[in-house]
């Protein structure tokens, strides 16, 4: 029977079928009804190129890595991309650094990932994953993601899942391929693990070698001959001498099994002998020391296995696979002749020079044929058809390798593994995983011509589920690494459960009896302290809920910030001259808030939120302590300092100075009053000085205007105060203040402040209602947003001559940030 014609339709999605014309018939696709003896089609296969390990290592990153290294071989992410005898391991020692998750224990709620980049966008088609040598930390459930960013490191939301690149890896110690449905254009690739095969270890993740392959622009052309029933077979090699082949020289081998040399070895070309008819064959006819001949014979259509000793035990036609696929061995036609007894034939599949897995083993005589089971074969692996019976031969033997579809293999595989999970003491979860994977594969092969990529994925998933069958071992005990823990609110502790015996399921479920006090991650055992109190954390075996262990967690409030605030307040109160320097209201507020803080310290039941409010209030009262105004009085070089509340009134009296007479008082250097005594209201720091002149000197009083500013943080109010003094005999026309904000000042007055006068543009004019010759006038500005306000006091009066005069203070300003 010819090979299934759907082969060409089932080629990998990475292949491009070249259009070929046969006579008047254009072929774009090969159909089962076609039956042409010499039909063929050329297929272009995309070439995959491995990305250099140095590039991958230089751009490696993980959300958990054992750095610095521990136990010599457990280390950073870059160790998964070189060929040294070490591996990447998620963190189990030391504190996580920025960018790492809190725990290196993998779970569905705490996925652990490793990624690498290429420095530029590449078309990535597949990756391979190799676990560490002892299997600890081998990835089970996984997915692969990609990111394509123009520059810099990608964020988590830059990564996207790759179609077909998710599922479960096998619990194996060999490299496993993850081939994508389509190549993805990416600058970074990320492998995400959500569960592992612990293999005796904890739930940490490891990878010894990860390789990444890009799809290049080039292709390789391969011609498939449908009549010969297979993509890659060609047994008609000249005389069986493989060295004489000009094409596919590494495909068919003649091999002999020699246990003393470790297994199957190629028969060298110089061992081939030429027969009378010109054919070349191989025969070992060396005579042993005991006079016995040990020989065997193999040529292109005859096999002889005459072994009288142990030097050789079998001969075979060996076929080396040039690609991944599904293959079986058969004969082009039945055997024509055979010895009696007939040879015992076998077909086996392996990745090395050992027999590997049997696909066929039976005695086959004349007029009979050989058809092996289908093998899932990877590039470079072997299929061998040979004979082992001593003193036996067969001729007319023409071996053929046939490629079939993933569906053909799936049908066979489903039959082989039918009910494999039953009849053994496996865990229910692992048995259910096999059932689900089997159903998914059965569903995938229902169409007559199914999606072969999907079928292959489902085959892999079933293989992994079977490999993951976990034998049920009764749990005898559960113990914890910590049985008592004292934590502050916000702190964490990692609990680790150990289940006995070691080969029992290590899976436990974590529960807290008081989540509000201490919560626990149900998968990882990470405990977080939430509020003061006591909580019991229980780890229960999922295999035997009667076996459990507990940890008592006592949580206390973290009063560090409260202690710091109390200390700061007490130090402030001990500050030199504290009682005199600060206003009574602000001192009272500080003392009351300090007392509240001390009460909070004694109250262990107070919540973290309430303590924070107390701390904030105490810190605010320290910050908002309001200094009293400092009034410095210089009277005839006698200096007096007063600490005054805002609004206090101070009276100063001139002295009798020999040969001098009193002239006037200056307020911060500005003449303000020509009479004594002088009483003024305190609005801020001020220096009052008495000015004395010679007794005979005439004093001419001058009008004066000054302006000061203060800010009340609690009310968010700027207070501008204008202080005026007009000589006796004058009459006040009006007085008050002009104001403007930052925008108008910058636009109109910053470069020409002299233009900031009554009647100017974009100003606010305030006029007092009093008409006294001396006094104060204040304007309050509520300012809740960042701004700068500018103000200038003014007084308009008529002098003794009846002429109108206008006097301005200097401009003062205040910035609210």
mmCIF file of N, CA and C in Angstrom, residues 739-799:
data_model
loop_
_atom_site.group_PDB
_atom_site.id
_atom_site.type_symbol
_atom_site.label_atom_id
_atom_site.label_comp_id
_atom_site.label_asym_id
_atom_site.label_seq_id
_atom_site.Cartn_x
_atom_site.Cartn_y
_atom_site.Cartn_z
ATOM 1 N N UNK A 739 -2.678 95.480 46.116
ATOM 2 C CA UNK A 739 -2.147 94.099 46.051
ATOM 3 C C UNK A 739 -2.257 93.579 44.627
ATOM 4 N N UNK A 740 -1.408 92.605 44.297
ATOM 5 C CA UNK A 740 -1.509 91.894 43.017
ATOM 6 C C UNK A 740 -0.848 90.521 43.166
ATOM 7 N N UNK A 741 -1.197 89.628 42.242
ATOM 8 C CA UNK A 741 -0.652 88.264 42.316
ATOM 9 C C UNK A 741 0.508 88.096 41.335
ATOM 10 N N UNK A 742 1.085 86.891 41.354
ATOM 11 C CA UNK A 742 2.312 86.633 40.601
ATOM 12 C C UNK A 742 2.179 86.921 39.111
ATOM 13 N N UNK A 743 1.086 86.501 38.483
ATOM 14 C CA UNK A 743 0.960 86.655 37.030
ATOM 15 C C UNK A 743 1.010 88.120 36.621
ATOM 16 N N UNK A 744 0.210 88.961 37.293
ATOM 17 C CA UNK A 744 0.194 90.388 36.953
ATOM 18 C C UNK A 744 1.535 91.030 37.259
ATOM 19 N N UNK A 745 2.131 90.648 38.397
ATOM 20 C CA UNK A 745 3.430 91.224 38.752
ATOM 21 C C UNK A 745 4.476 90.912 37.677
ATOM 22 N N UNK A 746 4.532 89.621 37.248
ATOM 23 C CA UNK A 746 5.513 89.239 36.237
ATOM 24 C C UNK A 746 5.257 89.959 34.912
ATOM 25 N N UNK A 747 3.964 90.142 34.581
ATOM 26 C CA UNK A 747 3.626 90.771 33.297
ATOM 27 C C UNK A 747 3.875 92.288 33.297
ATOM 28 N N UNK A 748 3.610 92.977 34.456
ATOM 29 C CA UNK A 748 3.574 94.441 34.421
ATOM 30 C C UNK A 748 4.608 95.138 35.300
ATOM 31 N N UNK A 749 4.989 94.524 36.429
ATOM 32 C CA UNK A 749 5.729 95.289 37.423
ATOM 33 C C UNK A 749 7.103 94.732 37.805
ATOM 34 N N UNK A 750 7.407 93.502 37.378
ATOM 35 C CA UNK A 750 8.677 92.903 37.804
ATOM 36 C C UNK A 750 9.865 93.748 37.382
ATOM 37 N N UNK A 751 9.827 94.292 36.180
ATOM 38 C CA UNK A 751 10.945 95.091 35.681
ATOM 39 C C UNK A 751 10.757 96.583 35.990
ATOM 40 N N UNK A 752 9.532 97.004 36.309
ATOM 41 C CA UNK A 752 9.264 98.417 36.613
ATOM 42 C C UNK A 752 8.392 98.519 37.864
ATOM 43 N N UNK A 753 8.956 98.190 39.030
ATOM 44 C CA UNK A 753 8.143 98.171 40.260
ATOM 45 C C UNK A 753 7.587 99.548 40.631
ATOM 46 N N UNK A 754 8.235 100.655 40.115
ATOM 47 C CA UNK A 754 7.744 101.992 40.434
ATOM 48 C C UNK A 754 6.363 102.253 39.852
ATOM 49 N N UNK A 755 5.929 101.416 38.869
ATOM 50 C CA UNK A 755 4.603 101.571 38.269
ATOM 51 C C UNK A 755 3.492 100.945 39.110
ATOM 52 N N UNK A 756 3.882 100.249 40.160
ATOM 53 C CA UNK A 756 2.917 99.594 41.052
ATOM 54 C C UNK A 756 2.392 100.649 42.032
ATOM 55 N N UNK A 757 1.350 101.383 41.602
ATOM 56 C CA UNK A 757 0.813 102.506 42.377
ATOM 57 C C UNK A 757 -0.709 102.493 42.268
ATOM 58 N N UNK A 758 -1.330 103.386 43.028
ATOM 59 C CA UNK A 758 -2.783 103.521 42.943
ATOM 60 C C UNK A 758 -3.212 103.803 41.500
ATOM 61 N N UNK A 759 -4.286 103.152 41.064
ATOM 62 C CA UNK A 759 -4.820 103.379 39.732
ATOM 63 C C UNK A 759 -4.159 102.535 38.660
ATOM 64 N N UNK A 760 -3.121 101.732 39.016
ATOM 65 C CA UNK A 760 -2.443 100.908 38.012
ATOM 66 C C UNK A 760 -3.349 99.732 37.610
ATOM 67 N N UNK A 761 -2.955 99.047 36.516
ATOM 68 C CA UNK A 761 -3.752 97.941 35.980
ATOM 69 C C UNK A 761 -3.576 96.683 36.829
ATOM 70 N N UNK A 762 -4.620 95.902 36.836
ATOM 71 C CA UNK A 762 -4.639 94.555 37.423
ATOM 72 C C UNK A 762 -4.137 94.551 38.870
ATOM 73 N N UNK A 763 -4.659 95.498 39.661
ATOM 74 C CA UNK A 763 -4.329 95.522 41.081
ATOM 75 C C UNK A 763 -5.620 95.464 41.879
ATOM 76 N N UNK A 764 -5.475 95.041 43.141
ATOM 77 C CA UNK A 764 -6.573 95.024 44.083
ATOM 78 C C UNK A 764 -6.331 96.164 45.078
ATOM 79 N N UNK A 765 -7.280 97.104 45.162
ATOM 80 C CA UNK A 765 -7.113 98.271 46.035
ATOM 81 C C UNK A 765 -8.018 98.134 47.252
ATOM 82 N N UNK A 766 -7.413 98.220 48.429
ATOM 83 C CA UNK A 766 -8.155 98.176 49.681
ATOM 84 C C UNK A 766 -7.993 99.511 50.412
ATOM 85 N N UNK A 767 -9.115 100.073 50.905
ATOM 86 C CA UNK A 767 -9.079 101.377 51.581
ATOM 87 C C UNK A 767 -9.630 101.235 52.986
ATOM 88 N N UNK A 768 -8.888 101.811 53.945
ATOM 89 C CA UNK A 768 -9.304 101.745 55.350
ATOM 90 C C UNK A 768 -10.427 102.748 55.617
ATOM 91 N N UNK A 769 -11.137 102.557 56.691
ATOM 92 C CA UNK A 769 -12.235 103.472 57.059
ATOM 93 C C UNK A 769 -11.816 104.443 58.144
ATOM 94 N N UNK A 770 -10.668 104.195 58.804
ATOM 95 C CA UNK A 770 -10.218 105.099 59.877
ATOM 96 C C UNK A 770 -9.438 106.269 59.286
ATOM 97 N N UNK A 771 -9.308 107.344 60.096
ATOM 98 C CA UNK A 771 -8.615 108.549 59.592
ATOM 99 C C UNK A 771 -7.556 109.047 60.561
ATOM 100 N N UNK A 772 -7.150 108.203 61.526
ATOM 101 C CA UNK A 772 -6.123 108.617 62.467
ATOM 102 C C UNK A 772 -4.797 108.856 61.786
ATOM 103 N N UNK A 773 -3.991 109.797 62.350
ATOM 104 C CA UNK A 773 -2.696 110.124 61.749
ATOM 105 C C UNK A 773 -1.707 108.971 61.882
ATOM 106 N N UNK A 774 -1.853 108.118 62.851
ATOM 107 C CA UNK A 774 -0.970 106.965 63.036
ATOM 108 C C UNK A 774 -1.828 105.735 63.314
ATOM 109 N N UNK A 775 -1.338 104.620 62.828
ATOM 110 C CA UNK A 775 -2.093 103.391 63.077
ATOM 111 C C UNK A 775 -1.696 102.283 62.105
ATOM 112 N N UNK A 776 -2.419 101.172 62.216
ATOM 113 C CA UNK A 776 -2.149 100.001 61.385
ATOM 114 C C UNK A 776 -3.393 99.656 60.582
ATOM 115 N N UNK A 777 -3.137 99.023 59.409
ATOM 116 C CA UNK A 777 -4.248 98.535 58.586
ATOM 117 C C UNK A 777 -3.799 97.194 57.989
ATOM 118 N N UNK A 778 -4.640 96.141 58.155
ATOM 119 C CA UNK A 778 -4.267 94.795 57.708
ATOM 120 C C UNK A 778 -5.224 94.280 56.648
ATOM 121 N N UNK A 779 -4.673 93.490 55.711
ATOM 122 C CA UNK A 779 -5.464 92.801 54.689
ATOM 123 C C UNK A 779 -5.070 91.324 54.711
ATOM 124 N N UNK A 780 -6.079 90.431 54.803
ATOM 125 C CA UNK A 780 -5.840 88.996 54.791
ATOM 126 C C UNK A 780 -6.162 88.429 53.406
ATOM 127 N N UNK A 781 -5.256 87.576 52.893
ATOM 128 C CA UNK A 781 -5.445 86.934 51.574
ATOM 129 C C UNK A 781 -5.450 85.428 51.775
ATOM 130 N N UNK A 782 -6.597 84.790 51.484
ATOM 131 C CA UNK A 782 -6.697 83.325 51.565
ATOM 132 C C UNK A 782 -6.042 82.729 50.314
ATOM 133 N N UNK A 783 -5.034 81.884 50.505
ATOM 134 C CA UNK A 783 -4.277 81.345 49.351
ATOM 135 C C UNK A 783 -4.101 79.850 49.539
ATOM 136 N N UNK A 784 -4.868 79.054 48.769
ATOM 137 C CA UNK A 784 -4.845 77.589 48.922
ATOM 138 C C UNK A 784 -4.027 76.894 47.849
ATOM 139 N N UNK A 785 -3.574 77.650 46.835
ATOM 140 C CA UNK A 785 -2.787 77.055 45.748
ATOM 141 C C UNK A 785 -1.455 77.783 45.657
ATOM 142 N N UNK A 786 -0.432 77.146 45.086
ATOM 143 C CA UNK A 786 0.867 77.814 44.946
ATOM 144 C C UNK A 786 0.726 79.157 44.218
ATOM 145 N N UNK A 787 1.251 80.215 44.822
ATOM 146 C CA UNK A 787 1.151 81.547 44.219
ATOM 147 C C UNK A 787 2.081 82.486 44.992
ATOM 148 N N UNK A 788 2.276 83.697 44.440
ATOM 149 C CA UNK A 788 3.007 84.753 45.149
ATOM 150 C C UNK A 788 2.123 86.004 45.132
ATOM 151 N N UNK A 789 1.941 86.607 46.318
ATOM 152 C CA UNK A 789 1.172 87.854 46.405
ATOM 153 C C UNK A 789 2.115 88.983 46.792
ATOM 154 N N UNK A 790 1.867 90.151 46.152
ATOM 155 C CA UNK A 790 2.671 91.358 46.381
ATOM 156 C C UNK A 790 1.742 92.457 46.950
ATOM 157 N N UNK A 791 2.286 93.283 47.892
ATOM 158 C CA UNK A 791 1.458 94.339 48.512
ATOM 159 C C UNK A 791 2.304 95.578 48.812
ATOM 160 N N UNK A 792 1.613 96.726 48.837
ATOM 161 C CA UNK A 792 2.274 98.004 49.144
ATOM 162 C C UNK A 792 1.247 98.855 49.900
ATOM 163 N N UNK A 793 1.643 99.410 51.083
ATOM 164 C CA UNK A 793 0.760 100.292 51.825
ATOM 165 C C UNK A 793 0.830 101.728 51.260
ATOM 166 N N UNK A 794 -0.246 102.462 51.399
ATOM 167 C CA UNK A 794 -0.248 103.859 50.925
ATOM 168 C C UNK A 794 -1.016 104.731 51.914
ATOM 169 N N UNK A 795 -0.665 106.033 51.932
ATOM 170 C CA UNK A 795 -1.433 107.024 52.681
ATOM 171 C C UNK A 795 -1.450 108.314 51.859
ATOM 172 N N UNK A 796 -2.635 108.859 51.705
ATOM 173 C CA UNK A 796 -2.826 110.145 51.000
ATOM 174 C C UNK A 796 -3.300 111.159 52.039
ATOM 175 N N UNK A 797 -2.579 112.317 52.155
ATOM 176 C CA UNK A 797 -2.931 113.313 53.180
ATOM 177 C C UNK A 797 -2.650 114.712 52.640
ATOM 178 N N UNK A 798 -3.245 115.736 53.326
ATOM 179 C CA UNK A 798 -2.913 117.136 53.025
ATOM 180 C C UNK A 798 -2.018 117.645 54.131
ATOM 181 N N UNK A 799 -0.940 118.290 53.712
ATOM 182 C CA UNK A 799 0.012 118.760 54.715
ATOM 183 C C UNK A 799 -0.446 120.090 55.327
#
